[in-house]
């Protein structure tokens, strides 16, 4: 039986296109696609009855019919970090980052479209995830990365059989090179930014939080934001769950202080973000000077009643050491949310609300943070939360 694939729609000019024949971006404005897909809120949502992967939420996902690409991704645990704050350990995914959630969707979509090759661009984690899932799907893969990308990440891509193209310059240069390749015939652009199927994979992060908290969500979701793929996926899930009667949380977006175009636009009350200088920062995974989905990210945060926070590299280093002292070794970008709302953050950014934040990339991918000391034992004197108090986020 042939199942129709939901089509693309441009959020700016409403252009529509068939997924099987569409270019990788809107042909009128050059912007990223959205997906013409809304799950039926009356359809059963019973993840406990599904497979041991994010496909357990199949009724809320846009790829109908039987799937074949999976590495049992998803189902990552929630652990308490502080009173009323939990972390979701997405660095325990098959390729050690949350990007597996979107990559499995793109690989399954590409398998159905049967292109000659798959191309992607990445500063590391997305490319690694796409390489792994293309290997699982039996698809040839090519990943464009900026110079300076962690060798541990490029080694992982090559181990999965991907051809790695190191592009002189920064993240934007790698993206431009990949998009030139994507314009060639027979190429599927597995873009975690431009292809909306990726966002429908990352939304399972929130569906799992909902499942783990017994059918509810915390009062705030704290999310790192560069291109916004996790936040926009979270916003999709929040909207979809709200149609099922679930109270929506505020979205608290975190950016690196050195590269924070969205935070600046939010503070100025702007609907779009102006590009900023690509300055060095430890949080390379969210150092995006000109996010293509900036308007959508800003609108989603405002609609939720949320806000933007920024963190300097000194706070990232301290938060990473603190997490390591709690048994959680993550890469610098993954420490951004804890730096923004943890015990060392100034003031009370959460205002007493219950919250969940992601630890979305493993420390082994990047090694010690530099400049600064390697992660060591935590010196925090803050009370460790009681792991038996599973009701802390329900209050």
Short mmCIF file of C-alpha atoms in Angstrom, two decimals:
data_model
loop_
_atom_site.label_atom_id
_atom_site.label_comp_id
_atom_site.label_asym_id
_atom_site.label_seq_id
_atom_site.Cartn_x
_atom_site.Cartn_y
_atom_site.Cartn_z
CA UNK A 1 0.00 0.00 0.00
CA UNK A 2 1.34 3.44 -0.98
CA UNK A 3 1.04 6.16 1.63
CA UNK A 4 1.04 9.82 0.67
CA UNK A 5 3.77 11.98 2.16
CA UNK A 6 2.70 15.32 3.67
CA UNK A 7 3.77 18.15 1.39
CA UNK A 8 5.86 21.25 1.98
CA UNK A 9 4.46 24.72 2.56
CA UNK A 10 6.41 27.96 2.87
CA UNK A 11 5.66 29.85 6.10
CA UNK A 12 6.43 33.18 4.42
CA UNK A 13 4.49 33.11 1.12
CA UNK A 14 2.35 29.92 1.38
CA UNK A 15 4.02 28.28 -1.63
CA UNK A 16 3.25 24.56 -1.69
CA UNK A 17 5.26 21.69 -3.14
CA UNK A 18 5.25 17.92 -3.41
CA UNK A 19 7.98 16.36 -1.26
CA UNK A 20 8.92 13.99 -4.09
CA UNK A 21 9.70 16.78 -6.59
CA UNK A 22 10.30 19.89 -4.47
CA UNK A 23 13.59 21.79 -4.31
CA UNK A 24 15.27 21.91 -0.90
CA UNK A 25 13.99 25.45 -0.22
CA UNK A 26 11.06 27.61 -1.26
CA UNK A 27 11.67 28.62 -4.89
CA UNK A 28 10.09 32.05 -4.36
CA UNK A 29 11.73 33.32 -1.17
CA UNK A 30 14.58 30.84 -0.69
CA UNK A 31 13.48 30.15 2.87
CA UNK A 32 12.99 26.85 4.72
CA UNK A 33 9.88 24.74 4.33
CA UNK A 34 7.22 23.90 6.87
CA UNK A 35 5.15 20.74 6.63
CA UNK A 36 1.47 20.52 5.71
CA UNK A 37 0.77 18.15 8.58
CA UNK A 38 -1.23 18.32 11.80
CA UNK A 39 -1.82 15.13 13.80
CA UNK A 40 -5.42 14.28 14.56
CA UNK A 41 -5.89 15.01 18.30
CA UNK A 42 -8.50 12.25 18.40
CA UNK A 43 -6.03 9.60 17.22
CA UNK A 44 -4.80 7.29 19.98
CA UNK A 45 -1.48 8.31 21.52
CA UNK A 46 -0.33 5.23 23.40
CA UNK A 47 3.49 5.18 23.29
CA UNK A 48 3.76 2.31 25.77
CA UNK A 49 2.20 0.07 23.12
CA UNK A 50 4.68 1.08 20.44
CA UNK A 51 8.25 0.06 19.56
CA UNK A 52 11.25 0.90 21.70
CA UNK A 53 12.13 4.01 19.68
CA UNK A 54 10.64 7.39 18.86
CA UNK A 55 8.41 5.56 16.36
CA UNK A 56 6.29 4.78 19.42
CA UNK A 57 4.70 8.17 18.65
CA UNK A 58 3.87 7.15 15.07
CA UNK A 59 0.34 8.55 15.22
CA UNK A 60 1.83 12.02 15.72
CA UNK A 61 4.56 11.67 13.07
CA UNK A 62 4.29 12.64 9.38
CA UNK A 63 5.70 9.45 7.82
CA UNK A 64 2.76 7.07 7.45
CA UNK A 65 2.99 3.34 7.06
CA UNK A 66 5.73 0.96 8.10
CA UNK A 67 9.16 2.36 8.92
CA UNK A 68 12.44 0.53 8.51
CA UNK A 69 15.11 3.00 9.70
CA UNK A 70 15.81 3.00 13.43
CA UNK A 71 18.57 2.57 15.99
CA UNK A 72 16.12 2.47 18.93
CA UNK A 73 16.57 6.20 19.40
CA UNK A 74 14.57 8.05 22.01
CA UNK A 75 13.29 7.05 25.44
CA UNK A 76 16.10 8.99 27.11
CA UNK A 77 15.73 9.38 30.88
CA UNK A 78 14.83 12.35 33.05
CA UNK A 79 17.08 12.90 36.05
CA UNK A 80 16.74 15.55 38.78
CA UNK A 81 19.34 18.32 38.81
CA UNK A 82 17.91 20.69 41.39
CA UNK A 83 14.64 21.22 43.17
CA UNK A 84 11.95 21.48 40.48
CA UNK A 85 14.51 21.16 37.64
CA UNK A 86 15.12 17.96 35.69
CA UNK A 87 17.48 17.17 32.81
CA UNK A 88 16.64 14.91 29.90
CA UNK A 89 19.72 12.93 28.92
CA UNK A 90 19.62 13.10 25.15
CA UNK A 91 23.37 12.57 24.99
CA UNK A 92 22.50 8.89 25.56
CA UNK A 93 21.14 8.63 22.01
CA UNK A 94 22.84 6.23 19.53
CA UNK A 95 25.20 8.91 18.14
CA UNK A 96 25.40 10.73 21.48
CA UNK A 97 23.26 13.77 20.65
CA UNK A 98 19.63 14.81 20.29
CA UNK A 99 20.11 15.22 16.53
CA UNK A 100 19.28 11.52 16.14
CA UNK A 101 15.64 12.47 16.62
CA UNK A 102 15.56 14.45 13.39
CA UNK A 103 18.13 12.40 11.49
CA UNK A 104 16.08 9.20 11.71
CA UNK A 105 13.14 11.04 10.13
CA UNK A 106 15.28 12.41 7.29
CA UNK A 107 16.86 9.02 6.64
CA UNK A 108 13.47 7.30 6.53
CA UNK A 109 12.17 10.01 4.19
CA UNK A 110 15.24 9.69 1.97
CA UNK A 111 14.88 5.91 1.88
CA UNK A 112 11.37 6.34 0.50
CA UNK A 113 12.48 8.95 -2.05
CA UNK A 114 15.52 6.83 -3.13
CA UNK A 115 17.98 9.59 -4.12
CA UNK A 116 21.40 8.97 -5.66
CA UNK A 117 23.08 10.42 -2.58
CA UNK A 118 22.37 12.36 0.59
CA UNK A 119 24.22 15.54 1.54
CA UNK A 120 24.22 17.44 4.83
CA UNK A 121 26.08 20.31 6.46
CA UNK A 122 26.97 20.44 10.12
CA UNK A 123 29.35 21.65 12.79
CA UNK A 124 29.40 18.07 14.03
CA UNK A 125 26.41 16.49 15.73
CA UNK A 126 23.83 16.74 12.94
CA UNK A 127 26.32 15.44 10.39
CA UNK A 128 27.24 12.54 12.64
CA UNK A 129 23.59 11.63 13.12
CA UNK A 130 22.76 11.87 9.41
CA UNK A 131 25.83 9.75 8.57
CA UNK A 132 24.80 7.05 11.03
CA UNK A 133 21.18 6.86 9.92
CA UNK A 134 22.11 6.93 6.24
CA UNK A 135 24.39 3.98 6.97
CA UNK A 136 21.46 2.24 8.63
CA UNK A 137 19.27 2.98 5.60
CA UNK A 138 21.95 1.95 3.08
CA UNK A 139 22.20 5.43 1.56
CA UNK A 140 25.44 7.10 0.35
CA UNK A 141 26.13 10.21 2.41
CA UNK A 142 28.34 13.30 2.12
CA UNK A 143 28.75 15.77 5.00
CA UNK A 144 30.15 19.30 4.65
CA UNK A 145 31.77 20.60 7.84
CA UNK A 146 33.53 23.89 8.66
CA UNK A 147 37.23 23.87 9.34
CA UNK A 148 37.95 23.44 13.01
CA UNK A 149 35.18 20.89 13.53
CA UNK A 150 36.06 18.44 16.29
CA UNK A 151 38.13 15.57 14.91
CA UNK A 152 36.21 13.21 17.15
CA UNK A 153 33.02 14.15 15.32
CA UNK A 154 34.51 13.90 11.82
CA UNK A 155 36.06 10.54 12.70
CA UNK A 156 32.63 9.33 13.76
CA UNK A 157 31.11 10.47 10.44
CA UNK A 158 33.79 8.65 8.46
CA UNK A 159 33.35 5.54 10.57
CA UNK A 160 29.73 5.44 9.40
CA UNK A 161 30.92 5.55 5.79
CA UNK A 162 30.19 9.20 5.04
CA UNK A 163 32.43 11.30 2.82
CA UNK A 164 33.49 14.31 4.91
CA UNK A 165 34.20 17.58 3.09
CA UNK A 166 36.03 20.14 5.23
CA UNK A 167 35.12 23.64 4.03
CA UNK A 168 37.41 26.64 4.71
CA UNK A 169 35.61 29.18 6.86
CA UNK A 170 32.83 28.90 9.39
CA UNK A 171 29.46 27.24 9.72
CA UNK A 172 27.81 29.37 7.02
CA UNK A 173 30.51 28.44 4.49
CA UNK A 174 29.84 24.75 5.06
CA UNK A 175 26.11 25.33 4.60
CA UNK A 176 26.64 27.16 1.30
CA UNK A 177 28.84 24.35 -0.02
CA UNK A 178 26.23 21.75 0.89
CA UNK A 179 23.44 23.76 -0.74
CA UNK A 180 25.40 23.99 -3.99
CA UNK A 181 25.65 20.19 -3.97
CA UNK A 182 21.97 19.92 -3.08
CA UNK A 183 21.02 21.73 -6.28
CA UNK A 184 22.41 18.86 -8.38
CA UNK A 185 20.07 16.16 -9.77
CA UNK A 186 19.48 13.06 -7.67
CA UNK A 187 20.61 14.66 -4.39
CA UNK A 188 18.57 14.71 -1.18
CA UNK A 189 19.52 17.57 1.13
CA UNK A 190 19.23 16.21 4.68
CA UNK A 191 19.13 19.68 6.16
CA UNK A 192 18.29 19.86 9.84
CA UNK A 193 17.42 23.54 9.24
CA UNK A 194 15.52 23.62 5.95
CA UNK A 195 13.72 20.27 5.97
CA UNK A 196 10.71 20.30 8.34
CA UNK A 197 10.67 16.52 8.73
CA UNK A 198 13.65 17.03 11.03
CA UNK A 199 11.54 19.23 13.33
CA UNK A 200 8.87 16.55 13.52
CA UNK A 201 11.58 14.23 14.79
CA UNK A 202 12.86 16.63 17.44
CA UNK A 203 9.33 17.20 18.70
CA UNK A 204 9.42 13.69 20.16
CA UNK A 205 11.68 15.15 22.87
CA UNK A 206 8.61 16.87 24.34
CA UNK A 207 6.32 13.92 23.72
CA UNK A 208 8.70 11.84 25.83
CA UNK A 209 8.74 14.45 28.60
CA UNK A 210 4.94 14.35 28.53
CA UNK A 211 5.02 10.56 28.75
CA UNK A 212 7.62 10.48 31.53
CA UNK A 213 5.68 13.00 33.63
CA UNK A 214 2.49 11.00 33.43
CA UNK A 215 0.62 13.03 30.82
CA UNK A 216 1.70 16.55 31.73
CA UNK A 217 4.45 19.02 30.97
CA UNK A 218 6.58 21.21 33.27
CA UNK A 219 5.93 24.92 33.58
CA UNK A 220 8.99 25.74 31.48
CA UNK A 221 11.07 24.04 28.83
CA UNK A 222 14.61 25.44 28.73
CA UNK A 223 16.20 24.90 25.31
CA UNK A 224 19.51 25.83 23.64
CA UNK A 225 18.97 27.77 20.42
CA UNK A 226 21.19 28.29 17.41
CA UNK A 227 19.21 27.23 14.35
CA UNK A 228 16.35 26.41 16.69
CA UNK A 229 15.68 22.85 15.58
CA UNK A 230 14.99 21.56 19.08
CA UNK A 231 12.97 24.60 20.15
CA UNK A 232 10.82 24.60 17.02
CA UNK A 233 10.23 20.87 17.38
CA UNK A 234 9.29 21.48 21.00
CA UNK A 235 6.88 24.23 19.92
CA UNK A 236 5.20 21.81 17.49
CA UNK A 237 4.76 19.21 20.23
CA UNK A 238 3.44 21.78 22.70
CA UNK A 239 0.82 22.91 20.16
CA UNK A 240 -0.17 19.35 19.34
CA UNK A 241 -0.42 18.30 22.97
CA UNK A 242 -2.41 21.45 23.80
CA UNK A 243 -5.07 20.19 21.36
CA UNK A 244 -5.24 17.11 23.58
CA UNK A 245 -5.80 19.27 26.66
CA UNK A 246 -2.21 19.43 27.97
CA UNK A 247 -1.22 22.72 29.62
CA UNK A 248 1.50 24.39 27.50
CA UNK A 249 4.78 25.46 29.14
CA UNK A 250 6.81 28.60 28.55
CA UNK A 251 9.74 28.19 26.16
CA UNK A 252 12.96 29.60 27.62
CA UNK A 253 15.56 29.93 24.86
CA UNK A 254 19.28 30.04 25.64
CA UNK A 255 21.98 31.49 23.40
CA UNK A 256 25.72 31.96 23.71
CA UNK A 257 26.45 35.54 24.67
CA UNK A 258 29.11 35.79 21.95
CA UNK A 259 26.67 34.91 19.12
CA UNK A 260 23.12 35.81 20.12
CA UNK A 261 21.15 37.37 17.24
CA UNK A 262 17.84 35.96 18.44
CA UNK A 263 18.22 37.19 22.00
CA UNK A 264 19.06 40.66 20.70
CA UNK A 265 16.02 40.67 18.41
CA UNK A 266 13.76 39.45 21.21
CA UNK A 267 14.99 42.19 23.56
CA UNK A 268 14.39 44.79 20.84
CA UNK A 269 10.87 43.54 20.17
CA UNK A 270 11.79 42.70 16.57
CA UNK A 271 9.99 40.06 14.50
CA UNK A 272 13.18 39.00 12.73
CA UNK A 273 16.86 38.86 13.66
CA UNK A 274 19.67 40.77 12.00
CA UNK A 275 22.83 38.77 11.27
CA UNK A 276 25.65 39.18 13.78
CA UNK A 277 29.38 38.62 13.70
CA UNK A 278 30.52 35.00 13.97
CA UNK A 279 32.61 35.34 17.11
CA UNK A 280 34.40 32.45 18.84
CA UNK A 281 32.55 30.67 21.64
CA UNK A 282 32.73 27.34 23.44
CA UNK A 283 29.09 26.76 22.49
CA UNK A 284 29.90 26.16 18.82
CA UNK A 285 26.73 24.13 18.30
CA UNK A 286 24.51 27.19 18.81
CA UNK A 287 26.83 29.86 17.36
CA UNK A 288 24.62 30.65 14.36
CA UNK A 289 24.98 34.29 13.18
CA UNK A 290 21.93 34.27 10.87
CA UNK A 291 19.35 31.55 11.68
CA UNK A 292 17.11 30.91 8.64
CA UNK A 293 14.09 30.27 10.88
CA UNK A 294 14.62 33.31 13.09
CA UNK A 295 11.08 34.67 12.63
CA UNK A 296 9.53 31.36 13.61
CA UNK A 297 11.76 30.97 16.67
CA UNK A 298 11.00 34.46 17.96
CA UNK A 299 7.26 34.00 17.37
CA UNK A 300 7.24 30.63 19.15
CA UNK A 301 8.99 31.96 22.25
CA UNK A 302 6.71 35.01 22.45
CA UNK A 303 3.55 32.95 21.93
CA UNK A 304 4.55 30.69 24.81
CA UNK A 305 5.13 33.56 27.23
CA UNK A 306 8.79 32.61 27.36
CA UNK A 307 12.02 34.56 27.05
CA UNK A 308 15.65 34.48 25.91
CA UNK A 309 18.69 34.14 28.15
CA UNK A 310 22.36 34.43 27.18
CA UNK A 311 25.43 32.88 28.80
CA UNK A 312 29.13 33.85 28.56
CA UNK A 313 31.83 31.24 28.04
CA UNK A 314 32.91 31.57 31.67
CA UNK A 315 29.45 30.42 32.76
CA UNK A 316 29.55 27.57 30.24
CA UNK A 317 32.83 26.33 31.69
CA UNK A 318 31.50 26.53 35.24
CA UNK A 319 28.24 24.79 34.33
CA UNK A 320 30.10 22.04 32.51
CA UNK A 321 32.32 21.40 35.52
CA UNK A 322 29.30 21.41 37.79
CA UNK A 323 27.49 18.86 35.62
CA UNK A 324 30.59 16.66 35.47
CA UNK A 325 30.71 16.75 39.26
CA UNK A 326 27.14 15.45 39.25
CA UNK A 327 28.15 12.54 37.00
CA UNK A 328 27.07 14.12 33.70
CA UNK A 329 29.86 14.84 31.21
CA UNK A 330 28.52 16.88 28.30
CA UNK A 331 29.97 18.97 25.53
CA UNK A 332 30.14 22.75 26.10
CA UNK A 333 27.04 23.59 24.06
CA UNK A 334 25.02 21.10 26.11
CA UNK A 335 25.93 22.97 29.30
CA UNK A 336 24.35 26.22 28.08
CA UNK A 337 20.92 25.66 29.60
CA UNK A 338 22.33 24.70 33.00
CA UNK A 339 24.57 27.76 32.83
CA UNK A 340 21.46 29.89 32.21
CA UNK A 341 19.15 28.53 34.92
CA UNK A 342 21.31 26.48 37.30
CA UNK A 343 22.44 27.42 40.81
CA UNK A 344 25.28 29.57 39.51
CA UNK A 345 23.01 31.68 37.29
CA UNK A 346 22.35 35.22 38.50
CA UNK A 347 18.91 36.03 39.89
CA UNK A 348 16.01 33.62 39.59
CA UNK A 349 15.58 33.09 35.83
CA UNK A 350 12.94 30.38 36.26
CA UNK A 351 10.97 32.34 38.86
CA UNK A 352 10.32 29.16 40.81
CA UNK A 353 8.76 27.28 37.92
CA UNK A 354 9.24 23.58 37.31
CA UNK A 355 11.47 23.01 34.30
CA UNK A 356 13.10 20.44 32.06
CA UNK A 357 16.30 21.11 30.13
CA UNK A 358 18.19 18.89 27.67
CA UNK A 359 21.72 17.63 28.00
CA UNK A 360 21.97 17.11 24.30
CA UNK A 361 25.57 16.22 23.43
CA UNK A 362 28.13 13.94 25.06
CA UNK A 363 31.38 15.37 26.41
CA UNK A 364 33.40 12.67 24.69
CA UNK A 365 32.53 14.31 21.36
CA UNK A 366 34.54 17.42 22.12
CA UNK A 367 36.88 16.66 25.03
CA UNK A 368 37.85 19.27 27.63
CA UNK A 369 36.49 22.78 27.18
CA UNK A 370 39.11 25.30 26.03
CA UNK A 371 40.17 27.83 27.06
CA UNK A 372 39.90 26.97 30.73
CA UNK A 373 40.44 23.98 33.00
CA UNK A 374 39.20 20.50 32.28
CA UNK A 375 36.01 19.42 33.99
CA UNK A 376 36.74 18.18 37.48
CA UNK A 377 34.92 17.48 40.70
CA UNK A 378 32.08 19.87 41.35
CA UNK A 379 32.54 22.40 44.10
CA UNK A 380 28.86 23.14 44.28
CA UNK A 381 27.42 23.10 47.77
CA UNK A 382 23.86 23.13 46.47
CA UNK A 383 21.54 20.49 47.72
CA UNK A 384 21.31 17.52 45.39
CA UNK A 385 17.67 16.71 44.57
CA UNK A 386 16.07 13.61 45.97
CA UNK A 387 15.77 11.19 43.02
CA UNK A 388 12.85 9.48 44.71
CA UNK A 389 10.74 12.63 44.43
CA UNK A 390 9.29 11.96 40.99
CA UNK A 391 6.49 14.42 41.73
CA UNK A 392 8.74 17.48 41.80
CA UNK A 393 7.85 18.51 38.26
CA UNK A 394 4.15 18.00 38.80
CA UNK A 395 3.74 20.82 41.25
#
